[in-house]
Amino acid sequence: MPIIKHEGQTQIEFGTGDINVSPGLIQLDYPCGVVVFQPKEPGAIGERKKNERVVALPAETPVRMTFDKVESIDVVIRALQEAKRMMQEETWESLLVPGNGAEQ
């Protein structure tokens, strides 16, 4: 299951091809941009499926990121790019070793 509750937190586990990540619009108390995360049948990671719906119902989006300003999307993109860069480093696992800023 790609979306799990873990120690009181919601965790989205990527890398198994069984989570759908979709952009769109959503109407909450106000209209806003959204990226939704939904469980799906396993498939190839990055596989694209055409989605005819642009506006999602809140009940159909168990986990979502909403955006009031496009600048907020840029912040998330930068964080994802930095996480990718860190994972691509040969020694990225050393960043997780206690004593290197990863203390709990």
mmCIF file of C-alpha atoms in Angstrom:
data_model
loop_
_atom_site.group_PDB
_atom_site.id
_atom_site.type_symbol
_atom_site.label_atom_id
_atom_site.label_comp_id
_atom_site.label_asym_id
_atom_site.label_seq_id
_atom_site.Cartn_x
_atom_site.Cartn_y
_atom_site.Cartn_z
ATOM 1 C CA MET A 1 0.000 0.000 0.000
ATOM 2 C CA PRO A 2 1.654 3.245 -1.082
ATOM 3 C CA ILE A 3 -0.214 5.533 1.355
ATOM 4 C CA ILE A 4 0.157 4.401 4.946
ATOM 5 C CA LYS A 5 -0.209 5.717 8.465
ATOM 6 C CA HIS A 6 3.144 5.485 10.236
ATOM 7 C CA GLU A 7 3.504 6.540 13.865
ATOM 8 C CA GLY A 8 0.737 9.141 13.563
ATOM 9 C CA GLN A 9 1.956 10.447 10.213
ATOM 10 C CA THR A 10 0.735 9.851 6.679
ATOM 11 C CA GLN A 11 3.535 8.441 4.568
ATOM 12 C CA ILE A 12 3.522 8.121 0.789
ATOM 13 C CA GLU A 13 5.883 5.395 -0.395
ATOM 14 C CA PHE A 14 7.125 5.945 -3.932
ATOM 15 C CA GLY A 15 9.040 3.466 -6.044
ATOM 16 C CA THR A 16 6.693 0.525 -6.490
ATOM 17 C CA GLY A 17 4.469 1.857 -9.291
ATOM 18 C CA ASP A 18 1.267 1.600 -7.265
ATOM 19 C CA ILE A 19 0.539 5.262 -6.587
ATOM 20 C CA ASN A 20 -1.104 7.669 -8.973
ATOM 21 C CA VAL A 21 0.270 11.227 -8.911
ATOM 22 C CA SER A 22 -1.994 13.667 -10.760
ATOM 23 C CA PRO A 23 -2.061 17.448 -11.144
ATOM 24 C CA GLY A 24 -5.287 19.388 -11.446
ATOM 25 C CA LEU A 25 -7.652 21.777 -9.748
ATOM 26 C CA ILE A 26 -9.826 21.191 -6.709
ATOM 27 C CA GLN A 27 -12.707 23.092 -5.167
ATOM 28 C CA LEU A 28 -12.355 23.183 -1.396
ATOM 29 C CA ASP A 29 -13.516 26.359 0.361
ATOM 30 C CA TYR A 30 -11.868 28.081 -2.602
ATOM 31 C CA PRO A 31 -10.499 26.874 -5.956
ATOM 32 C CA CYS A 32 -6.813 25.958 -5.932
ATOM 33 C CA GLY A 33 -4.167 23.965 -7.749
ATOM 34 C CA VAL A 34 -3.631 20.438 -6.505
ATOM 35 C CA VAL A 35 -1.367 17.421 -6.833
ATOM 36 C CA VAL A 36 -3.188 14.307 -5.640
ATOM 37 C CA PHE A 37 -1.792 10.957 -4.556
ATOM 38 C CA GLN A 38 -4.087 7.948 -4.961
ATOM 39 C CA PRO A 39 -3.493 4.206 -4.685
ATOM 40 C CA LYS A 40 -3.688 2.324 -7.992
ATOM 41 C CA GLU A 41 -2.942 -1.066 -9.415
ATOM 42 C CA PRO A 42 0.822 -1.634 -9.738
ATOM 43 C CA GLY A 43 2.349 -0.579 -13.040
ATOM 44 C CA ALA A 44 5.486 0.865 -14.511
ATOM 45 C CA ILE A 45 6.885 3.822 -12.564
ATOM 46 C CA GLY A 46 6.190 6.993 -14.525
ATOM 47 C CA GLU A 47 3.536 5.346 -16.699
ATOM 48 C CA ARG A 48 1.178 8.054 -17.909
ATOM 49 C CA LYS A 49 -2.542 7.557 -18.207
ATOM 50 C CA LYS A 50 -4.844 10.094 -19.789
ATOM 51 C CA ASN A 51 -7.202 11.598 -17.249
ATOM 52 C CA GLU A 52 -10.235 13.325 -18.709
ATOM 53 C CA ARG A 53 -11.105 14.986 -15.388
ATOM 54 C CA VAL A 54 -9.379 18.205 -14.462
ATOM 55 C CA VAL A 55 -11.335 18.991 -11.288
ATOM 56 C CA ALA A 56 -11.170 16.324 -8.574
ATOM 57 C CA LEU A 57 -13.705 15.741 -5.826
ATOM 58 C CA PRO A 58 -12.161 16.049 -2.346
ATOM 59 C CA ALA A 59 -13.435 12.564 -1.405
ATOM 60 C CA GLU A 60 -11.437 11.092 -4.301
ATOM 61 C CA THR A 61 -8.143 12.516 -3.100
ATOM 62 C CA PRO A 62 -7.016 10.831 0.140
ATOM 63 C CA VAL A 63 -3.690 12.694 0.143
ATOM 64 C CA ARG A 64 -3.153 15.972 -1.656
ATOM 65 C CA MET A 65 -0.939 19.039 -1.866
ATOM 66 C CA THR A 66 -2.875 22.226 -2.536
ATOM 67 C CA PHE A 67 -1.419 25.484 -3.792
ATOM 68 C CA ASP A 68 -2.810 29.012 -3.560
ATOM 69 C CA LYS A 69 0.176 30.575 -5.336
ATOM 70 C CA VAL A 70 2.356 29.255 -8.142
ATOM 71 C CA GLU A 71 5.454 30.303 -6.189
ATOM 72 C CA SER A 72 4.606 27.600 -3.648
ATOM 73 C CA ILE A 73 4.830 24.989 -6.402
ATOM 74 C CA ASP A 74 8.345 26.232 -7.176
ATOM 75 C CA VAL A 75 9.335 25.666 -3.533
ATOM 76 C CA VAL A 76 8.173 22.026 -3.691
ATOM 77 C CA ILE A 77 9.910 21.501 -7.049
ATOM 78 C CA ARG A 78 13.194 22.820 -5.586
ATOM 79 C CA ALA A 79 12.871 20.515 -2.562
ATOM 80 C CA LEU A 80 12.240 17.505 -4.817
ATOM 81 C CA GLN A 81 15.194 18.401 -7.031
ATOM 82 C CA GLU A 82 17.438 18.704 -3.975
ATOM 83 C CA ALA A 83 16.239 15.339 -2.620
ATOM 84 C CA LYS A 84 16.985 13.796 -6.028
ATOM 85 C CA ARG A 85 20.458 15.349 -6.082
ATOM 86 C CA MET A 86 21.180 14.047 -2.594
ATOM 87 C CA MET A 87 20.044 10.513 -3.498
ATOM 88 C CA GLN A 88 22.190 10.502 -6.628
ATOM 89 C CA GLU A 89 25.369 11.183 -4.661
ATOM 90 C CA GLU A 90 27.487 8.084 -4.126
ATOM 91 C CA THR A 91 27.610 8.708 -0.400
ATOM 92 C CA TRP A 92 23.984 9.722 0.156
ATOM 93 C CA GLU A 93 23.445 6.952 2.706
ATOM 94 C CA SER A 94 26.187 8.474 4.880
ATOM 95 C CA LEU A 95 23.912 11.472 5.391
ATOM 96 C CA LEU A 96 21.543 9.186 7.335
ATOM 97 C CA VAL A 97 24.191 7.899 9.748
ATOM 98 C CA PRO A 98 23.721 9.192 13.322
ATOM 99 C CA GLY A 99 26.212 11.926 14.032
ATOM 100 C CA ASN A 100 25.781 13.531 10.603
ATOM 101 C CA GLY A 101 22.750 15.654 11.464
ATOM 102 C CA ALA A 102 20.237 12.799 11.346
ATOM 103 C CA GLU A 103 19.872 12.341 15.106
ATOM 104 C CA GLN A 104 16.386 11.610 16.320
#
